[in-house]
XYZ file of C-alpha atoms in Angstrom:
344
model
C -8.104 -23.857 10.250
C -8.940 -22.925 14.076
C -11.918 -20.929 14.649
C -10.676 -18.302 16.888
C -13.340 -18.315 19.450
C -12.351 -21.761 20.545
C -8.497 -21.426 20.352
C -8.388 -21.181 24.224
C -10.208 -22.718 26.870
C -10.644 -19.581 28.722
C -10.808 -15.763 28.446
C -7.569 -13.831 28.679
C -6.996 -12.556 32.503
C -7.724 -9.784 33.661
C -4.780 -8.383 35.534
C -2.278 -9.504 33.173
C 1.148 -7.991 32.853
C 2.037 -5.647 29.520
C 4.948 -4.685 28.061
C 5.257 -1.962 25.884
C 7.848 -2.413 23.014
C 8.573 0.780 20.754
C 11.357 0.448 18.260
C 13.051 3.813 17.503
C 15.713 5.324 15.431
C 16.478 8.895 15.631
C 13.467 9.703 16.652
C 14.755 11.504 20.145
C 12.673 14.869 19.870
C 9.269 11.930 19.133
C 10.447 9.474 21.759
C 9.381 11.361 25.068
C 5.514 11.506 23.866
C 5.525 8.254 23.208
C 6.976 6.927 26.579
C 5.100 9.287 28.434
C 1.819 8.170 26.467
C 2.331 4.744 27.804
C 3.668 6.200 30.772
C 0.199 7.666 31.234
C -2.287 4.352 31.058
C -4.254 3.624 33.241
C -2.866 -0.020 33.490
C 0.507 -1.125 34.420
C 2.892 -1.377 31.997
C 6.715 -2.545 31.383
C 8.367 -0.774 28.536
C 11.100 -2.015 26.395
C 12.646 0.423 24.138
C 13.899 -0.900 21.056
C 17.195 1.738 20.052
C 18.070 0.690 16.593
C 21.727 2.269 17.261
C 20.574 5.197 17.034
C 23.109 8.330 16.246
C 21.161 11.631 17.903
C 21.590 11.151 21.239
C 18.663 8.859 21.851
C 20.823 6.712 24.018
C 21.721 9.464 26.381
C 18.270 10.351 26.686
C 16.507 7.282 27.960
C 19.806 6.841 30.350
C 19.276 10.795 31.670
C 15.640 10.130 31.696
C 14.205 7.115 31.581
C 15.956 4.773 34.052
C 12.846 2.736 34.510
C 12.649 1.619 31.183
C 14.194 -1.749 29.924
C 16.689 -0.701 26.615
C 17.957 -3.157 24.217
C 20.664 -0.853 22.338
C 21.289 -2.718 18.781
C 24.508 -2.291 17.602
C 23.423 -1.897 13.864
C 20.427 -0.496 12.333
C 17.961 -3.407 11.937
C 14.659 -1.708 10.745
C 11.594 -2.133 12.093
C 11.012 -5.790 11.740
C 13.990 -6.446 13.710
C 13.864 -4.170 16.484
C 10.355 -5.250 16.785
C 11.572 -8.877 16.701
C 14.058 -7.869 19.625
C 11.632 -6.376 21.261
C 9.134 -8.947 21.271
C 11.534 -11.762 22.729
C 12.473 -9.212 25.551
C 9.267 -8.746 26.705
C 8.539 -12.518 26.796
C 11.716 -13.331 28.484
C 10.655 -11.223 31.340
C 7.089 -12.483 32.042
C 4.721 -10.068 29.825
C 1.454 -11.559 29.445
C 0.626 -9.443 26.014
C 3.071 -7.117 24.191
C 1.679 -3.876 23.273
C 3.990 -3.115 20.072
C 4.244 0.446 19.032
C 6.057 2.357 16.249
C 8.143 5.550 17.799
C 5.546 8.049 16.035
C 2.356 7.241 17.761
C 0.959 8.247 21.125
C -1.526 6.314 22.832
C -4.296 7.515 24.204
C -4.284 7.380 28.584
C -7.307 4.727 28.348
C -6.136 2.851 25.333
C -4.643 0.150 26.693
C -7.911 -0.251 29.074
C -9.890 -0.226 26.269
C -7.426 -2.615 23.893
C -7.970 -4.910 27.021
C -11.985 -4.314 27.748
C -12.269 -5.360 23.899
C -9.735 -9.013 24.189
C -12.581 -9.980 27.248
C -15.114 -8.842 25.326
C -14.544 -10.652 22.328
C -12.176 -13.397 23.597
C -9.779 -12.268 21.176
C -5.527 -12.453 21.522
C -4.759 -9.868 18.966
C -6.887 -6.777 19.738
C -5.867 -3.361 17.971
C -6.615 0.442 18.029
C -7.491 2.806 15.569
C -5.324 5.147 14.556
C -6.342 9.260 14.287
C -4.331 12.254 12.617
C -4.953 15.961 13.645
C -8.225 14.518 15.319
C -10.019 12.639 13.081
C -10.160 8.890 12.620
C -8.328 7.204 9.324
C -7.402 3.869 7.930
C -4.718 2.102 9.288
C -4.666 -0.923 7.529
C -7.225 -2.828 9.189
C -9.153 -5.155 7.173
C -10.785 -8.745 6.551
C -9.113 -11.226 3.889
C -11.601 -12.551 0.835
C -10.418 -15.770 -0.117
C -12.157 -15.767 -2.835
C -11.087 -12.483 -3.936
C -7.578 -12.705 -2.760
C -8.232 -9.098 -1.599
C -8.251 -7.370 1.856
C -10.760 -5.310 2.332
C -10.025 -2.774 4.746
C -12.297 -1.063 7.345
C -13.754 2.210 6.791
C -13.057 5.079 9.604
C -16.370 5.553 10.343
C -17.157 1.658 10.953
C -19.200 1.117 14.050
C -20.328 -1.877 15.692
C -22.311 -2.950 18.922
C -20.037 -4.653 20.945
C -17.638 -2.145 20.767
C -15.295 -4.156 18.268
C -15.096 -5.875 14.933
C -13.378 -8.902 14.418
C -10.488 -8.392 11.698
C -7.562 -10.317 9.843
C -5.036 -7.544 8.515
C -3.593 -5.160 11.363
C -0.617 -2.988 11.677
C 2.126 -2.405 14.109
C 0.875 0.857 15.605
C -0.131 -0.810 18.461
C -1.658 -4.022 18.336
C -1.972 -5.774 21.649
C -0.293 -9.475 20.957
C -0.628 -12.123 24.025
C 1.885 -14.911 24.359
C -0.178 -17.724 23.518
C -0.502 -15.985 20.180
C 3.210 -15.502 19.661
C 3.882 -18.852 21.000
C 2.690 -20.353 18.184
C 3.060 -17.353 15.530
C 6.811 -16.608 14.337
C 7.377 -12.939 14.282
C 8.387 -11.778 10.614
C 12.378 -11.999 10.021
C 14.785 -9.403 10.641
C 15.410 -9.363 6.875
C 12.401 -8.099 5.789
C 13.539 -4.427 7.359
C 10.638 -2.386 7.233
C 7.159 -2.321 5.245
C 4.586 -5.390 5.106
C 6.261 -6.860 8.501
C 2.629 -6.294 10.032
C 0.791 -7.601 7.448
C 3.274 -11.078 6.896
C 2.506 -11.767 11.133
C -1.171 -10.977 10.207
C -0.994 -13.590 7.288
C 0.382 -16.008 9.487
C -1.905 -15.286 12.124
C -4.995 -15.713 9.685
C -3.523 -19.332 8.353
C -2.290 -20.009 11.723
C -5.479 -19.471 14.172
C -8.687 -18.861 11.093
C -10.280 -15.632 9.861
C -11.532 -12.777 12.092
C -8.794 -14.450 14.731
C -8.134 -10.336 15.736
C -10.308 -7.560 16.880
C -10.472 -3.900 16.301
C -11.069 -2.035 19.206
C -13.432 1.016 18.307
C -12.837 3.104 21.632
C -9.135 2.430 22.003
C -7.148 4.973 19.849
C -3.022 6.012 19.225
C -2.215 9.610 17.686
C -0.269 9.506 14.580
C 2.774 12.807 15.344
C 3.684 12.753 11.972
C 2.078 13.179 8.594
C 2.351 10.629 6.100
C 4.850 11.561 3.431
C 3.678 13.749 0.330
C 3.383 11.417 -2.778
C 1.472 11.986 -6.554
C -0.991 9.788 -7.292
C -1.689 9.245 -11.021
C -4.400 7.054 -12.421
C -3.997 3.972 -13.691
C -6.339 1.549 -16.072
C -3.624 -1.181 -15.877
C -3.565 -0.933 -12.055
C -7.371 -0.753 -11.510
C -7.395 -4.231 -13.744
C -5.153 -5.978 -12.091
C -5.835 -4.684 -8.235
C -9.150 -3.027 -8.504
C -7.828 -0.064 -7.078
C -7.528 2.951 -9.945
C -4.050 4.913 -9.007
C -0.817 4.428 -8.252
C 1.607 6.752 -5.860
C 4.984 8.747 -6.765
C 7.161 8.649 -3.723
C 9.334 11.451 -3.302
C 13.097 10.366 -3.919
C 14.035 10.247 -0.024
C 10.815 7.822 0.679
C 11.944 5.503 -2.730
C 13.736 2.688 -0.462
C 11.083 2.547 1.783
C 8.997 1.895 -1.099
C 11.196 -0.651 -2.491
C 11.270 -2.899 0.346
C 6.967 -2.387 0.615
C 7.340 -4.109 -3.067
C 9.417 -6.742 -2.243
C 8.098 -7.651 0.968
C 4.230 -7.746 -0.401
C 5.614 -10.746 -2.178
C 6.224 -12.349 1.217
C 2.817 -11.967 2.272
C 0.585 -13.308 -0.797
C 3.122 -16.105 -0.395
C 2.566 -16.774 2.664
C -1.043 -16.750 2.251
C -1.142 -19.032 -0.637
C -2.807 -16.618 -2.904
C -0.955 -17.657 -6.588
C -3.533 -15.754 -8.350
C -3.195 -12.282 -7.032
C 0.962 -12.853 -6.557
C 1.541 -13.427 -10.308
C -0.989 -10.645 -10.650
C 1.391 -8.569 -8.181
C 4.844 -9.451 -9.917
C 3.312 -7.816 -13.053
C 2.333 -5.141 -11.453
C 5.662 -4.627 -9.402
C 7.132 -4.908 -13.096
C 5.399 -2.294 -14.648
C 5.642 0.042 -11.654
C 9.429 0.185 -11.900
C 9.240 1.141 -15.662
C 6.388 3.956 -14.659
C 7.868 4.885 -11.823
C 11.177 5.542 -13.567
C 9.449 7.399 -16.678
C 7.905 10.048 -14.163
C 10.926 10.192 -11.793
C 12.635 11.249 -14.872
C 10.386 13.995 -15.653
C 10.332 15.330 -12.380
C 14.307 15.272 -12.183
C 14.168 12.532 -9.276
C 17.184 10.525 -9.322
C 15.010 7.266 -11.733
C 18.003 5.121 -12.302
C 18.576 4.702 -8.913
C 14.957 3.806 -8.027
C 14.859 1.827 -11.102
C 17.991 -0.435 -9.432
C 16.207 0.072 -6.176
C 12.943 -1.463 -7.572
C 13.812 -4.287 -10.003
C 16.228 -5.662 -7.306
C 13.033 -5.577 -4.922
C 11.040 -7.509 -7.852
C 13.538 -10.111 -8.409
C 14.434 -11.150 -4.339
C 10.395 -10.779 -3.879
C 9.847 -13.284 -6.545
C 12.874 -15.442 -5.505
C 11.858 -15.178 -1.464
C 15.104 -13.909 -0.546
C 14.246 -12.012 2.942
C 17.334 -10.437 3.920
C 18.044 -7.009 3.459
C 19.204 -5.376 0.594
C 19.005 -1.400 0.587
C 21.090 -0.041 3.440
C 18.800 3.580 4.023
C 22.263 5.663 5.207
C 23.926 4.413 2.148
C 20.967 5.266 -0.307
C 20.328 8.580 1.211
C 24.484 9.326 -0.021
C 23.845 7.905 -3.354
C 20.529 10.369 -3.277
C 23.020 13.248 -2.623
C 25.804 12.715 -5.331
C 22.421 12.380 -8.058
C 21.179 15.954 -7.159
C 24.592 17.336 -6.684
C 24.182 17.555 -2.387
């Protein structure tokens, strides 16, 4: 395994070119904040816009409005592993030094990208990313260092702090990590398949095997606004879950969040594979097991629509354990089946 410091001869530059890439769908009334968050750095940027065919106008609006920006229109809905995918190989194809890639629900901050940048010279790392923040204040966004030993992330508190003004870091998300093209040129971007959930995490796996531990850095002063809040769930404890994860609860998605969920089960299977942690993956498979059984025991209760997650979930278990990465919960077509349960 590489140490990171010495993957490159040299330092990144420092008036390279960056290309934006936000993948959206339906998100027209978000969409303008985030453009004209990038819009407002303090660096250069190219922006490719990522519209995952969407059906509220969103075309019309970056036509009207945005003529400067570069638009790959997909003509199906490929998640957010694919438009990100998409997006990605634009960018490269038309020179960008690093890819700044961005979910359509988070605003940069006008001296992010400065900052995101001050931190890859600083600390001669490829992958440098942002914190995130919510109605102010600073939360966890994934971020965290692998224990091999463990087979556990451990993520980085919000109030982490360090001298340099970064912390090197192995497990990132895609709410805008700064990626340069020597990284991508030898790390595949996750499949299209996967569709959304653990897409970040699988291209931080393979960026961990691929160029050693710490190989990213968290830059402390560089910051994106989260617009909206994350969805309302019920967390229950768990003894079971606390023995086989070490963490003590586990979450109740509201009906309309359920295939979401599903494909964050399935796809976590990709990326303990992909690590080569056996251990914690047979671990996991129990645990996905005995999730869908809870899960469907309390949906009932609450009058959620359980058979359907309980299809929803054992079909994630099953093409999790047997690595099948193509998608296989269509979100328009469970939304339907979501309405015929409570009578909509």
């Amino acid at each position: 395994m590489t140490d990171p410091q010495d993957a490159w001869p040299t330092r990144p530059a420092t008036d390279p070119v960056v290309a934006a890439v936000v993948v959206t769908y339906n998100r027209s009334t978000l969409l303008p904040r985030v453009l004209e968050g990038v819009r407002q750095q303090s660096h250069p940027v190219q922006v490719v816009v990522v519209d995952n065919a969407s059906t509220d106008g969103t075309a019309s609006l970056l036509e009207a409005a945005y003529p400067d920006v570069r638009v790959v229109r997909l003509p199906t809905n490929t998640g957010c592993t694919g438009g990100v995918r998409a997006g990605v190989q634009t960018a490269q194809a038309h020179g960008a030094t690093w890819v700044w890639i961005m979910d359509d629900d988070v605003v940069p901050r006008p001296d992010c990208l400065a900052q995101l940048l001050a931190a890859a010279q600083a600390s001669g790392r490829r992958v440098v990313v942002p914190r995130r923040r919510m109605a102010g204040a600073v939360y966890p966004n994934g971020t965290g260092v692998f224990d091999e030993g463990q087979q556990r992330a451990w993520f980085v508190p919000p109030e982490a702090t360090a001298p340099d003004g970064w912390l090197p870091i192995d497990l990132f998300t895609f709410e805008g990590p700064l990626v340069h093209r020597s990284v991508l040129a030898q790390v595949e971007m996750p499949e299209a398949g996967l569709f959304i959930g653990a897409d970040d995490a699988l291209f931080s796996a393979r960026v961990y095997r691929t160029l050693g531990p710490g190989a990213a850095a968290l830059a402390l002063d560089a910051a994106v606004d989260r617009l909206l809040p994350l969805p309302e769930a019920e967390r229950h404890p768990s003894r079971v879950k606390r023995l086989l994860t070490g963490r003590p609860d586990w979450v109740l998605v509201p009906d309309t969040e359920a295939w979401k969920a599903a494909y964050r089960y399935r796809n976590r299977h990709f990326v303990l594979r992909e690590l080569g942690w056996t251990r914690q993956h047979l671990r996991y498979a129990l645990l996905h097991l005995g999730f869908a059984a809870v899960d469907a025991f309390y949906a009932a209760r609450r009058g959620g629509a359980w058979r359907l997650r309980l299809t929803a979930f054992l079909q994630a278990w099953l093409l999790g354990v047997l690595d099948v990465r193509t998608p296989f919960l269509d979100p328009a077509s469970f939304h339907r089946a979501l309405r015929r349960v409570h009578g909509g």
